[in-house]
């Protein structure tokens, strides 16, 4: 019996611990989990508190920076500088950009601190390295910003001083007086310049402004460590600085030549006007009315151009840019070589016109004195006459206006006498010969051939007209001779003859 109970007790004793052990194991896991949560809870609360504080600080700092920038004009000046102060283009909100950048930078720092507080190194390490790169680049960025600010300050001062100095010397007004002609200068008030007038002072000031920025650009790029961008910019700046003396030399030569040409043109125009050349030019149809230029102004402009051409050649030579100077100088040399020929041709045409006017009047007077105006009667034709008002008739007194529209009567068409027509033909013939000589001097062979052909055709037409006039005169004489016999068929026979 005892052995039986011992065996039963052993069996029961072995089975009981097997059913109790899993419950005890689950209790240990849950307890350790609670311990971990309790141990992690301070870190979690600290991370949440750190996140809330970081957001509050980021918002406060961003609002503070935006408020400070809004109270100053620094952001507006930066915005205008970025957009080049273009009309119709809304400047960017620089204060929002800067405050937003500061906000997100603080948020990134806050996130890194939260992740480190939560002991999440796998996530915080990339952000931490990113922040380290930003922090290591901040001194370079700050140095570039300082250089950019210094460049802006110097450029603004140079632009202000240059513009004010040129305006004190009234460069724009002097330039406007030199550009406009004397006739235009009397009608335009100097105190009210046009709104879109070119301002040389502002142009020079803006050029110096951006040139100073260009000088600072290599230093800014070097501070930022942008070597790939620095090398071409440095090479470009070296080329500009190497060409700058030649450019300044060309500008000085061109400016001096332009001033001399303007002064000489005014002197020549004034002297010729005082000598009475404008009255001489009025005989050629050069009236000083609206849209017309006087002869003295035309000659002064020709002298002006003749001075500017060698000035342009000298300025192009000073540039020492073969790709531009060689073809331009070759073209200007051709113009200079053609000027004597053009002047000779113009002199020939002027002399021919004056001589033609004299010959035309001489021929007209001689033919009028010998009765050539009776040519149409000699040819048996009725002479054209113009309707004229008899001298003894008194002009009608105009009636008072009745409110109706007034119709202007057309003036009678003036006719020329045969003597005047022959004088005009003589003038045209002399001018055609002069044109042939002028085109021959200018070496324009096609135009010479055309004018020569016109002269040949005109000669043939004149010869035909002379033959026709002689035949018509003989026919009229025969008609009068036959019809004067007094027979019944004399008129018929005269017309048949």
CSV table of C-alpha atoms in Angstrom, one decimal:
chain,number,residue,atom,x,y,z
A,1,UNK,CA,0.0,0.0,0.0
A,2,UNK,CA,2.7,2.4,0.9
A,3,UNK,CA,4.5,1.8,-2.3
A,4,UNK,CA,1.3,2.4,-4.2
A,5,UNK,CA,0.7,5.8,-2.5
A,6,UNK,CA,4.3,6.9,-3.1
A,7,UNK,CA,3.9,6.1,-6.7
A,8,UNK,CA,0.7,8.0,-6.9
A,9,UNK,CA,2.2,11.0,-5.1
A,10,UNK,CA,5.2,11.0,-7.4
A,11,UNK,CA,2.9,11.0,-10.4
A,12,UNK,CA,0.7,13.8,-9.1
A,13,UNK,CA,3.8,15.8,-7.9
A,14,UNK,CA,5.3,15.6,-11.4
A,15,UNK,CA,2.1,16.7,-13.1
A,16,UNK,CA,1.2,19.7,-11.0
A,17,UNK,CA,4.3,21.8,-11.7
A,18,UNK,CA,3.8,21.3,-15.5
A,19,UNK,CA,0.5,23.1,-15.4
A,20,UNK,CA,1.6,26.0,-13.2
A,21,UNK,CA,4.9,27.1,-15.0
A,22,UNK,CA,3.4,29.0,-18.1
A,23,UNK,CA,1.3,31.3,-16.0
A,24,UNK,CA,4.3,32.3,-14.0
A,25,UNK,CA,6.3,33.0,-17.3
A,26,UNK,CA,3.5,35.3,-18.7
A,27,UNK,CA,3.5,37.2,-15.5
A,28,UNK,CA,7.3,37.9,-15.8
A,29,UNK,CA,7.0,39.1,-19.5
A,30,UNK,CA,4.2,41.5,-18.7
A,31,UNK,CA,6.1,42.8,-15.7
A,32,UNK,CA,9.3,43.5,-17.7
A,33,UNK,CA,7.2,45.2,-20.4
A,34,UNK,CA,5.7,47.5,-17.8
A,35,UNK,CA,9.1,48.2,-16.4
A,36,UNK,CA,10.3,49.1,-19.9
A,37,UNK,CA,7.4,51.5,-20.4
A,38,UNK,CA,7.9,53.1,-17.0
A,39,UNK,CA,11.6,53.5,-17.7
A,40,UNK,CA,10.9,54.9,-21.3
A,41,UNK,CA,8.1,57.2,-20.1
A,42,UNK,CA,10.4,60.1,-18.9
A,43,UNK,CA,12.2,60.0,-22.3
A,44,UNK,CA,8.8,60.1,-24.1
A,45,UNK,CA,7.5,63.0,-22.0
A,46,UNK,CA,10.8,64.8,-22.4
A,47,UNK,CA,10.7,64.3,-26.2
A,48,UNK,CA,7.1,65.6,-26.4
A,49,UNK,CA,7.9,68.6,-24.2
A,50,UNK,CA,11.0,69.3,-26.3
A,51,UNK,CA,8.9,69.1,-29.5
A,52,UNK,CA,6.3,71.5,-28.1
A,53,UNK,CA,9.0,73.9,-26.9
A,54,UNK,CA,10.8,73.7,-30.3
A,55,UNK,CA,7.6,74.5,-32.2
A,56,UNK,CA,6.9,77.4,-29.9
A,57,UNK,CA,10.4,78.8,-30.3
A,58,UNK,CA,10.4,78.3,-34.1
A,59,UNK,CA,7.1,80.2,-34.4
A,60,UNK,CA,8.2,82.9,-32.1
A,61,UNK,CA,11.6,83.4,-33.8
A,62,UNK,CA,10.0,83.3,-37.3
A,63,UNK,CA,7.4,85.9,-36.3
A,64,UNK,CA,10.0,88.1,-34.7
A,65,UNK,CA,12.3,88.0,-37.8
A,66,UNK,CA,9.3,88.7,-40.1
A,67,UNK,CA,8.2,91.6,-37.9
A,68,UNK,CA,11.7,93.1,-37.8
A,69,UNK,CA,12.1,92.9,-41.6
A,70,UNK,CA,8.7,94.3,-42.2
A,71,UNK,CA,9.6,97.4,-40.2
A,72,UNK,CA,12.7,98.0,-42.3
A,73,UNK,CA,13.3,98.5,-46.0
A,74,UNK,CA,16.0,95.9,-46.3
A,75,UNK,CA,13.7,93.2,-47.6
A,76,UNK,CA,12.2,95.6,-50.1
A,77,UNK,CA,15.6,96.6,-51.4
A,78,UNK,CA,16.6,92.9,-51.8
A,79,UNK,CA,13.3,92.2,-53.6
A,80,UNK,CA,13.8,95.1,-56.0
A,81,UNK,CA,17.4,94.1,-56.6
A,82,UNK,CA,16.3,90.5,-57.4
A,83,UNK,CA,13.6,91.7,-59.9
A,84,UNK,CA,15.7,94.6,-61.2
A,85,UNK,CA,12.8,97.0,-60.2
A,86,UNK,CA,10.8,96.0,-63.3
A,87,UNK,CA,7.4,97.6,-63.7
A,88,UNK,CA,4.5,95.2,-63.5
A,89,UNK,CA,6.5,92.5,-61.7
A,90,UNK,CA,5.4,92.0,-58.0
A,91,UNK,CA,8.5,91.8,-55.8
A,92,UNK,CA,8.9,88.5,-53.8
A,93,UNK,CA,8.1,88.5,-50.1
A,94,UNK,CA,11.7,88.3,-48.8
A,95,UNK,CA,10.6,88.6,-45.1
A,96,UNK,CA,8.4,85.5,-45.5
A,97,UNK,CA,11.3,83.6,-47.2
A,98,UNK,CA,13.7,84.4,-44.5
A,99,UNK,CA,11.3,83.8,-41.6
A,100,UNK,CA,10.2,80.5,-43.2
A,101,UNK,CA,13.8,79.3,-43.6
A,102,UNK,CA,14.6,80.1,-39.9
A,103,UNK,CA,11.4,78.3,-38.9
A,104,UNK,CA,12.2,75.1,-40.7
A,105,UNK,CA,15.8,75.2,-39.5
A,106,UNK,CA,14.7,75.3,-35.9
A,107,UNK,CA,12.1,72.6,-36.6
A,108,UNK,CA,14.9,70.3,-38.0
A,109,UNK,CA,17.0,70.9,-34.8
A,110,UNK,CA,13.9,70.1,-32.7
A,111,UNK,CA,13.3,66.9,-34.6
A,112,UNK,CA,16.9,65.8,-34.2
A,113,UNK,CA,16.7,66.5,-30.4
A,114,UNK,CA,13.4,64.6,-30.2
A,115,UNK,CA,14.9,61.6,-32.0
A,116,UNK,CA,18.0,61.6,-29.8
A,117,UNK,CA,15.7,61.9,-26.7
A,118,UNK,CA,13.8,58.9,-27.9
A,119,UNK,CA,17.2,57.1,-28.5
A,120,UNK,CA,16.4,56.5,-32.2
A,121,UNK,CA,19.9,56.9,-33.5
A,122,UNK,CA,19.2,55.2,-36.8
A,123,UNK,CA,16.8,58.0,-37.8
A,124,UNK,CA,18.6,60.9,-36.1
A,125,UNK,CA,22.1,60.2,-37.5
A,126,UNK,CA,21.2,61.2,-41.1
A,127,UNK,CA,19.5,64.4,-39.9
A,128,UNK,CA,22.4,65.2,-37.6
A,129,UNK,CA,24.9,64.8,-40.5
A,130,UNK,CA,22.7,67.1,-42.6
A,131,UNK,CA,22.6,69.7,-39.9
A,132,UNK,CA,26.4,69.4,-39.5
A,133,UNK,CA,26.8,70.1,-43.2
A,134,UNK,CA,24.5,73.1,-42.9
A,135,UNK,CA,26.3,74.5,-39.9
A,136,UNK,CA,29.7,74.0,-41.5
A,137,UNK,CA,28.5,75.9,-44.6
A,138,UNK,CA,27.0,78.7,-42.6
A,139,UNK,CA,30.3,80.6,-42.1
A,140,UNK,CA,30.9,80.4,-45.9
A,141,UNK,CA,27.4,81.6,-46.5
A,142,UNK,CA,27.8,84.4,-44.0
A,143,UNK,CA,31.1,85.5,-45.5
A,144,UNK,CA,29.5,85.5,-49.0
A,145,UNK,CA,26.6,87.6,-47.7
A,146,UNK,CA,29.0,90.0,-46.1
A,147,UNK,CA,30.9,90.4,-49.4
A,148,UNK,CA,27.7,90.8,-51.3
A,149,UNK,CA,26.6,93.5,-48.8
A,150,UNK,CA,29.9,95.3,-49.1
A,151,UNK,CA,29.7,95.1,-52.9
A,152,UNK,CA,26.1,96.5,-52.8
A,153,UNK,CA,27.2,99.3,-50.5
A,154,UNK,CA,30.2,100.3,-52.7
A,155,UNK,CA,28.2,100.0,-55.9
A,156,UNK,CA,25.4,102.1,-54.6
A,157,UNK,CA,27.8,104.8,-53.4
A,158,UNK,CA,29.6,104.9,-56.7
A,159,UNK,CA,26.4,105.0,-58.6
A,160,UNK,CA,25.0,107.8,-56.4
A,161,UNK,CA,28.2,109.9,-56.7
A,162,UNK,CA,28.6,109.4,-60.4
A,163,UNK,CA,24.9,110.2,-61.2
A,164,UNK,CA,24.9,113.3,-59.0
A,165,UNK,CA,28.2,114.6,-60.3
A,166,UNK,CA,27.1,114.2,-64.0
A,167,UNK,CA,23.8,115.9,-63.2
A,168,UNK,CA,25.6,118.8,-61.5
A,169,UNK,CA,27.6,119.2,-64.8
A,170,UNK,CA,24.2,119.0,-66.7
A,171,UNK,CA,25.5,116.3,-69.0
A,172,UNK,CA,22.1,115.2,-70.1
A,173,UNK,CA,21.0,118.7,-71.0
A,174,UNK,CA,24.2,119.4,-72.9
A,175,UNK,CA,23.8,116.1,-74.7
A,176,UNK,CA,20.2,117.0,-75.7
A,177,UNK,CA,21.3,120.4,-76.9
A,178,UNK,CA,24.0,118.9,-79.1
A,179,UNK,CA,21.7,116.2,-80.5
A,180,UNK,CA,18.8,118.4,-81.5
A,181,UNK,CA,19.1,120.6,-84.5
A,182,UNK,CA,19.0,124.4,-84.3
A,183,UNK,CA,15.5,124.6,-85.8
A,184,UNK,CA,14.3,122.0,-83.3
A,185,UNK,CA,16.0,123.7,-80.4
A,186,UNK,CA,14.0,126.9,-80.9
A,187,UNK,CA,10.7,125.1,-80.7
A,188,UNK,CA,11.4,122.8,-77.8
A,189,UNK,CA,11.8,124.0,-74.3
A,190,UNK,CA,14.8,122.8,-72.5
A,191,UNK,CA,13.0,122.9,-69.1
A,192,UNK,CA,10.4,120.3,-70.2
A,193,UNK,CA,12.3,117.3,-71.6
A,194,UNK,CA,10.3,114.4,-72.9
A,195,UNK,CA,9.5,111.6,-70.5
A,196,UNK,CA,11.4,108.9,-72.5
A,197,UNK,CA,14.5,111.0,-72.9
A,198,UNK,CA,17.7,109.1,-72.9
A,199,UNK,CA,19.7,109.8,-69.7
A,200,UNK,CA,23.5,109.3,-70.1
A,201,UNK,CA,24.0,109.9,-66.4
A,202,UNK,CA,21.8,107.0,-65.3
A,203,UNK,CA,23.3,104.8,-67.9
A,204,UNK,CA,26.9,105.4,-66.7
A,205,UNK,CA,25.8,105.0,-63.1
A,206,UNK,CA,24.1,101.7,-63.8
A,207,UNK,CA,27.1,100.4,-65.8
A,208,UNK,CA,29.5,101.2,-62.9
A,209,UNK,CA,27.0,99.7,-60.4
A,210,UNK,CA,26.9,96.3,-62.1
A,211,UNK,CA,30.7,96.4,-62.9
A,212,UNK,CA,31.5,96.6,-59.2
A,213,UNK,CA,29.3,93.5,-58.6
A,214,UNK,CA,31.2,91.7,-61.3
A,215,UNK,CA,34.5,92.6,-59.6
A,216,UNK,CA,33.2,91.1,-56.3
A,217,UNK,CA,31.7,88.0,-58.0
A,218,UNK,CA,34.9,85.8,-58.0
A,219,UNK,CA,35.5,86.5,-54.3
A,220,UNK,CA,31.9,85.6,-53.5
A,221,UNK,CA,32.2,82.3,-55.5
A,222,UNK,CA,35.6,81.5,-53.9
A,223,UNK,CA,34.1,82.0,-50.4
A,224,UNK,CA,31.3,79.7,-51.2
A,225,UNK,CA,33.8,77.1,-52.5
A,226,UNK,CA,32.2,76.9,-56.0
A,227,UNK,CA,35.4,76.3,-57.9
A,228,UNK,CA,33.6,74.9,-61.0
A,229,UNK,CA,31.7,78.2,-61.4
A,230,UNK,CA,34.6,80.4,-60.3
A,231,UNK,CA,37.0,79.4,-63.1
A,232,UNK,CA,34.9,80.6,-66.1
A,233,UNK,CA,33.8,83.7,-64.2
A,234,UNK,CA,37.4,84.5,-63.3
A,235,UNK,CA,38.5,84.0,-66.9
A,236,UNK,CA,35.7,86.2,-68.2
A,237,UNK,CA,36.6,88.9,-65.7
A,238,UNK,CA,40.2,88.8,-66.8
A,239,UNK,CA,39.3,89.2,-70.4
A,240,UNK,CA,37.0,92.2,-69.6
A,241,UNK,CA,39.7,93.8,-67.5
A,242,UNK,CA,42.3,93.2,-70.3
A,243,UNK,CA,39.9,94.8,-72.8
A,244,UNK,CA,38.8,97.7,-70.6
A,245,UNK,CA,41.7,100.1,-71.4
A,246,UNK,CA,41.0,99.6,-75.1
A,247,UNK,CA,37.3,100.2,-74.6
A,248,UNK,CA,37.9,103.3,-72.6
A,249,UNK,CA,40.3,104.6,-75.2
A,250,UNK,CA,37.7,104.0,-78.0
A,251,UNK,CA,35.0,105.7,-75.9
A,252,UNK,CA,37.2,108.8,-75.3
A,253,UNK,CA,38.1,109.0,-79.1
A,254,UNK,CA,34.5,108.5,-80.1
A,255,UNK,CA,33.2,111.1,-77.6
A,256,UNK,CA,35.8,113.7,-78.5
A,257,UNK,CA,35.2,113.2,-82.2
A,258,UNK,CA,31.5,113.5,-81.7
A,259,UNK,CA,31.8,116.7,-79.7
A,260,UNK,CA,34.2,118.2,-82.4
A,261,UNK,CA,31.8,117.2,-85.1
A,262,UNK,CA,28.9,118.8,-83.3
A,263,UNK,CA,30.8,122.0,-82.8
A,264,UNK,CA,32.0,122.2,-86.4
A,265,UNK,CA,28.5,121.5,-87.7
A,266,UNK,CA,27.1,124.4,-85.6
A,267,UNK,CA,29.9,126.7,-86.8
A,268,UNK,CA,29.5,125.8,-90.4
A,269,UNK,CA,25.7,126.1,-90.2
A,270,UNK,CA,25.9,129.5,-88.6
A,271,UNK,CA,28.5,130.9,-91.0
A,272,UNK,CA,26.6,129.7,-94.1
A,273,UNK,CA,23.3,130.9,-92.7
A,274,UNK,CA,24.8,134.3,-92.0
A,275,UNK,CA,26.4,134.4,-95.5
A,276,UNK,CA,22.9,134.0,-97.1
A,277,UNK,CA,23.2,130.4,-98.3
A,278,UNK,CA,19.6,129.7,-97.2
A,279,UNK,CA,18.3,132.2,-99.7
A,280,UNK,CA,20.4,130.4,-102.4
A,281,UNK,CA,19.0,127.1,-101.3
A,282,UNK,CA,15.4,128.4,-101.6
A,283,UNK,CA,16.0,128.6,-105.3
A,284,UNK,CA,16.5,124.8,-105.3
A,285,UNK,CA,13.4,124.2,-103.3
A,286,UNK,CA,15.1,123.9,-100.0
A,287,UNK,CA,12.6,125.7,-97.7
A,288,UNK,CA,13.0,126.0,-93.9
A,289,UNK,CA,9.4,125.2,-93.4
A,290,UNK,CA,8.0,122.2,-91.5
A,291,UNK,CA,9.7,119.1,-92.8
A,292,UNK,CA,12.3,121.0,-94.8
A,293,UNK,CA,15.9,121.7,-94.1
A,294,UNK,CA,18.0,124.7,-95.1
A,295,UNK,CA,21.0,124.5,-97.3
A,296,UNK,CA,23.3,125.6,-94.5
A,297,UNK,CA,22.0,122.8,-92.3
A,298,UNK,CA,22.6,120.2,-95.0
A,299,UNK,CA,26.2,121.3,-95.6
A,300,UNK,CA,26.8,121.4,-91.9
A,301,UNK,CA,25.5,117.8,-91.6
A,302,UNK,CA,27.7,116.7,-94.4
A,303,UNK,CA,30.7,118.2,-92.6
A,304,UNK,CA,29.5,116.4,-89.4
A,305,UNK,CA,29.5,113.0,-91.2
A,306,UNK,CA,32.9,113.6,-92.7
A,307,UNK,CA,34.3,114.2,-89.3
A,308,UNK,CA,32.6,111.2,-87.7
A,309,UNK,CA,33.8,108.7,-90.3
A,310,UNK,CA,37.6,109.0,-89.4
A,311,UNK,CA,36.6,109.2,-85.8
A,312,UNK,CA,34.8,105.9,-86.1
A,313,UNK,CA,37.8,104.3,-87.8
A,314,UNK,CA,40.1,105.5,-85.0
A,315,UNK,CA,37.7,104.2,-82.3
A,316,UNK,CA,37.5,100.8,-84.0
A,317,UNK,CA,41.3,100.6,-84.3
A,318,UNK,CA,41.6,101.4,-80.6
A,319,UNK,CA,39.4,98.5,-79.7
A,320,UNK,CA,41.8,96.0,-81.4
A,321,UNK,CA,39.0,93.6,-82.1
A,322,UNK,CA,39.9,92.3,-85.6
A,323,UNK,CA,36.7,90.5,-86.2
A,324,UNK,CA,34.7,93.8,-85.8
A,325,UNK,CA,37.3,96.4,-86.8
A,326,UNK,CA,38.5,94.9,-90.1
A,327,UNK,CA,35.2,94.7,-92.0
A,328,UNK,CA,34.0,98.0,-90.5
A,329,UNK,CA,37.2,99.9,-91.3
A,330,UNK,CA,37.1,98.4,-94.8
A,331,UNK,CA,33.6,99.7,-95.3
A,332,UNK,CA,34.4,103.1,-93.9
A,333,UNK,CA,37.5,103.3,-96.2
A,334,UNK,CA,35.3,102.6,-99.2
A,335,UNK,CA,33.0,105.4,-98.1
A,336,UNK,CA,35.9,107.8,-97.7
A,337,UNK,CA,37.4,106.9,-101.1
A,338,UNK,CA,33.9,107.4,-102.6
A,339,UNK,CA,33.4,110.8,-101.0
A,340,UNK,CA,35.6,112.8,-103.5
A,341,UNK,CA,33.8,111.2,-106.4
A,342,UNK,CA,30.4,111.9,-104.8
A,343,UNK,CA,31.4,115.5,-104.2
A,344,UNK,CA,32.6,115.9,-107.8
A,345,UNK,CA,29.4,114.5,-109.1
A,346,UNK,CA,27.3,116.8,-106.9
A,347,UNK,CA,29.4,119.8,-108.0
A,348,UNK,CA,28.8,118.8,-111.7
A,349,UNK,CA,25.1,118.5,-111.1
A,350,UNK,CA,24.9,121.9,-109.3
A,351,UNK,CA,26.9,123.7,-112.0
A,352,UNK,CA,24.8,122.0,-114.7
A,353,UNK,CA,21.6,123.1,-112.9
A,354,UNK,CA,22.8,126.7,-112.6
A,355,UNK,CA,24.0,126.7,-116.2
A,356,UNK,CA,20.8,125.1,-117.3
A,357,UNK,CA,18.7,127.7,-115.6
A,358,UNK,CA,20.7,130.4,-117.3
A,359,UNK,CA,20.5,128.8,-120.7
A,360,UNK,CA,16.8,128.1,-120.2
A,361,UNK,CA,16.0,131.7,-119.5
A,362,UNK,CA,18.3,132.9,-122.3
A,363,UNK,CA,16.7,130.6,-124.9
A,364,UNK,CA,13.2,131.6,-123.6
A,365,UNK,CA,14.0,135.3,-124.0
A,366,UNK,CA,15.6,134.9,-127.4
A,367,UNK,CA,12.7,132.8,-128.8
A,368,UNK,CA,10.2,135.2,-127.3
A,369,UNK,CA,11.9,138.2,-128.9
A,370,UNK,CA,11.7,136.6,-132.4
A,371,UNK,CA,8.1,135.7,-132.0
A,372,UNK,CA,8.4,131.9,-131.4
A,373,UNK,CA,5.3,132.0,-129.3
A,374,UNK,CA,3.3,132.2,-132.6
A,375,UNK,CA,4.5,128.7,-133.4
A,376,UNK,CA,0.9,127.3,-133.2
A,377,UNK,CA,-0.3,129.9,-135.6
A,378,UNK,CA,2.6,129.1,-138.0
A,379,UNK,CA,1.6,125.5,-137.8
A,380,UNK,CA,-2.1,126.3,-138.5
A,381,UNK,CA,-3.2,125.4,-135.0
A,382,UNK,CA,-5.1,127.4,-132.4
A,383,UNK,CA,-2.9,128.7,-129.6
A,384,UNK,CA,-3.9,127.4,-126.2
A,385,UNK,CA,-5.2,130.2,-124.0
A,386,UNK,CA,-6.0,130.5,-120.4
A,387,UNK,CA,-9.2,132.0,-119.2
A,388,UNK,CA,-8.4,135.2,-117.4
A,389,UNK,CA,-10.6,137.8,-115.9
A,390,UNK,CA,-10.5,141.1,-117.9
A,391,UNK,CA,-8.7,143.9,-116.1
A,392,UNK,CA,-11.5,146.4,-116.5
A,393,UNK,CA,-14.1,144.1,-114.8
A,394,UNK,CA,-14.5,144.8,-111.1
A,395,UNK,CA,-14.4,141.8,-108.8
A,396,UNK,CA,-17.8,140.9,-107.3
A,397,UNK,CA,-18.3,141.8,-103.7
A,398,UNK,CA,-18.8,138.5,-101.8
A,399,UNK,CA,-22.2,138.1,-100.3
A,400,UNK,CA,-22.6,137.6,-96.6
A,401,UNK,CA,-22.5,134.0,-95.4
A,402,UNK,CA,-25.8,132.2,-95.3
A,403,UNK,CA,-24.6,129.2,-93.3
A,404,UNK,CA,-24.1,127.0,-96.3
A,405,UNK,CA,-20.9,125.4,-97.2
A,406,UNK,CA,-18.5,127.3,-99.3
A,407,UNK,CA,-17.1,125.5,-102.4
A,408,UNK,CA,-13.6,126.7,-103.4
A,409,UNK,CA,-13.3,127.4,-107.1
A,410,UNK,CA,-10.4,125.6,-108.8
A,411,UNK,CA,-7.6,128.0,-110.0
A,412,UNK,CA,-7.0,128.1,-113.7
A,413,UNK,CA,-4.3,125.8,-115.0
A,414,UNK,CA,-1.2,127.8,-116.0
A,415,UNK,CA,0.1,127.0,-119.5
A,416,UNK,CA,3.6,127.5,-120.8
A,417,UNK,CA,4.4,129.3,-124.0
A,418,UNK,CA,6.4,127.5,-126.7
A,419,UNK,CA,9.5,129.6,-125.9
A,420,UNK,CA,9.3,128.4,-122.2
A,421,UNK,CA,8.8,124.8,-123.3
A,422,UNK,CA,12.0,125.0,-125.4
A,423,UNK,CA,13.8,126.5,-122.5
A,424,UNK,CA,12.7,123.6,-120.2
A,425,UNK,CA,13.8,121.1,-122.9
A,426,UNK,CA,17.2,122.8,-123.0
A,427,UNK,CA,17.4,122.6,-119.2
A,428,UNK,CA,16.5,118.9,-119.2
A,429,UNK,CA,19.1,118.2,-121.9
A,430,UNK,CA,21.9,119.9,-120.0
A,431,UNK,CA,20.9,118.0,-116.8
A,432,UNK,CA,20.9,114.7,-118.7
A,433,UNK,CA,24.4,115.4,-120.0
A,434,UNK,CA,25.5,116.3,-116.4
A,435,UNK,CA,23.9,113.1,-115.0
A,436,UNK,CA,25.9,111.0,-117.6
A,437,UNK,CA,29.1,112.8,-116.5
A,438,UNK,CA,28.2,112.3,-112.8
A,439,UNK,CA,27.4,108.6,-113.2
A,440,UNK,CA,30.6,108.1,-115.2
A,441,UNK,CA,32.6,109.7,-112.4
A,442,UNK,CA,30.9,107.5,-109.8
A,443,UNK,CA,31.6,104.5,-112.0
A,444,UNK,CA,28.0,103.3,-112.0
A,445,UNK,CA,28.0,101.8,-115.5
A,446,UNK,CA,24.4,100.5,-115.5
A,447,UNK,CA,23.0,103.9,-114.5
A,448,UNK,CA,25.2,105.5,-117.2
A,449,UNK,CA,23.9,103.2,-119.8
A,450,UNK,CA,20.3,103.9,-118.7
A,451,UNK,CA,20.7,107.7,-118.9
A,452,UNK,CA,22.5,107.4,-122.2
A,453,UNK,CA,19.7,105.3,-123.6
A,454,UNK,CA,17.2,107.9,-122.4
A,455,UNK,CA,19.1,110.6,-124.1
A,456,UNK,CA,19.2,108.7,-127.4
A,457,UNK,CA,15.4,108.1,-127.2
A,458,UNK,CA,14.8,111.7,-126.3
A,459,UNK,CA,16.9,112.9,-129.2
A,460,UNK,CA,14.9,110.6,-131.6
A,461,UNK,CA,11.6,112.0,-130.2
A,462,UNK,CA,12.8,115.6,-130.6
A,463,UNK,CA,13.9,114.8,-134.1
A,464,UNK,CA,10.6,113.3,-134.9
A,465,UNK,CA,8.8,116.3,-133.4
A,466,UNK,CA,10.9,118.7,-135.5
A,467,UNK,CA,10.2,116.8,-138.7
A,468,UNK,CA,6.5,116.6,-137.8
A,469,UNK,CA,6.4,120.4,-137.1
A,470,UNK,CA,8.1,121.1,-140.4
A,471,UNK,CA,5.7,118.9,-142.3
A,472,UNK,CA,2.8,120.5,-140.5
A,473,UNK,CA,4.1,123.9,-141.3
A,474,UNK,CA,4.5,123.0,-145.0
A,475,UNK,CA,1.0,121.5,-145.1
A,476,UNK,CA,-0.5,124.7,-143.6
A,477,UNK,CA,1.4,126.8,-146.1
A,478,UNK,CA,0.3,124.7,-149.0
A,479,UNK,CA,-3.3,124.8,-147.7
A,480,UNK,CA,-3.3,128.6,-147.5
A,481,UNK,CA,-1.6,128.9,-150.9
A,482,UNK,CA,-4.1,126.6,-152.7
A,483,UNK,CA,-7.2,127.9,-150.9
A,484,UNK,CA,-6.2,131.5,-151.8
A,485,UNK,CA,-6.8,130.9,-155.5
A,486,UNK,CA,-10.5,131.6,-155.1
A,487,UNK,CA,-11.9,128.6,-157.1
A,488,UNK,CA,-14.8,126.6,-155.9
A,489,UNK,CA,-12.8,123.5,-155.1
A,490,UNK,CA,-9.8,125.5,-153.7
A,491,UNK,CA,-10.6,124.5,-150.1
A,492,UNK,CA,-11.1,120.8,-151.0
A,493,UNK,CA,-7.9,120.9,-153.0
A,494,UNK,CA,-6.0,122.7,-150.2
A,495,UNK,CA,-7.1,120.0,-147.7
A,496,UNK,CA,-6.1,117.3,-150.1
A,497,UNK,CA,-2.7,118.9,-150.6
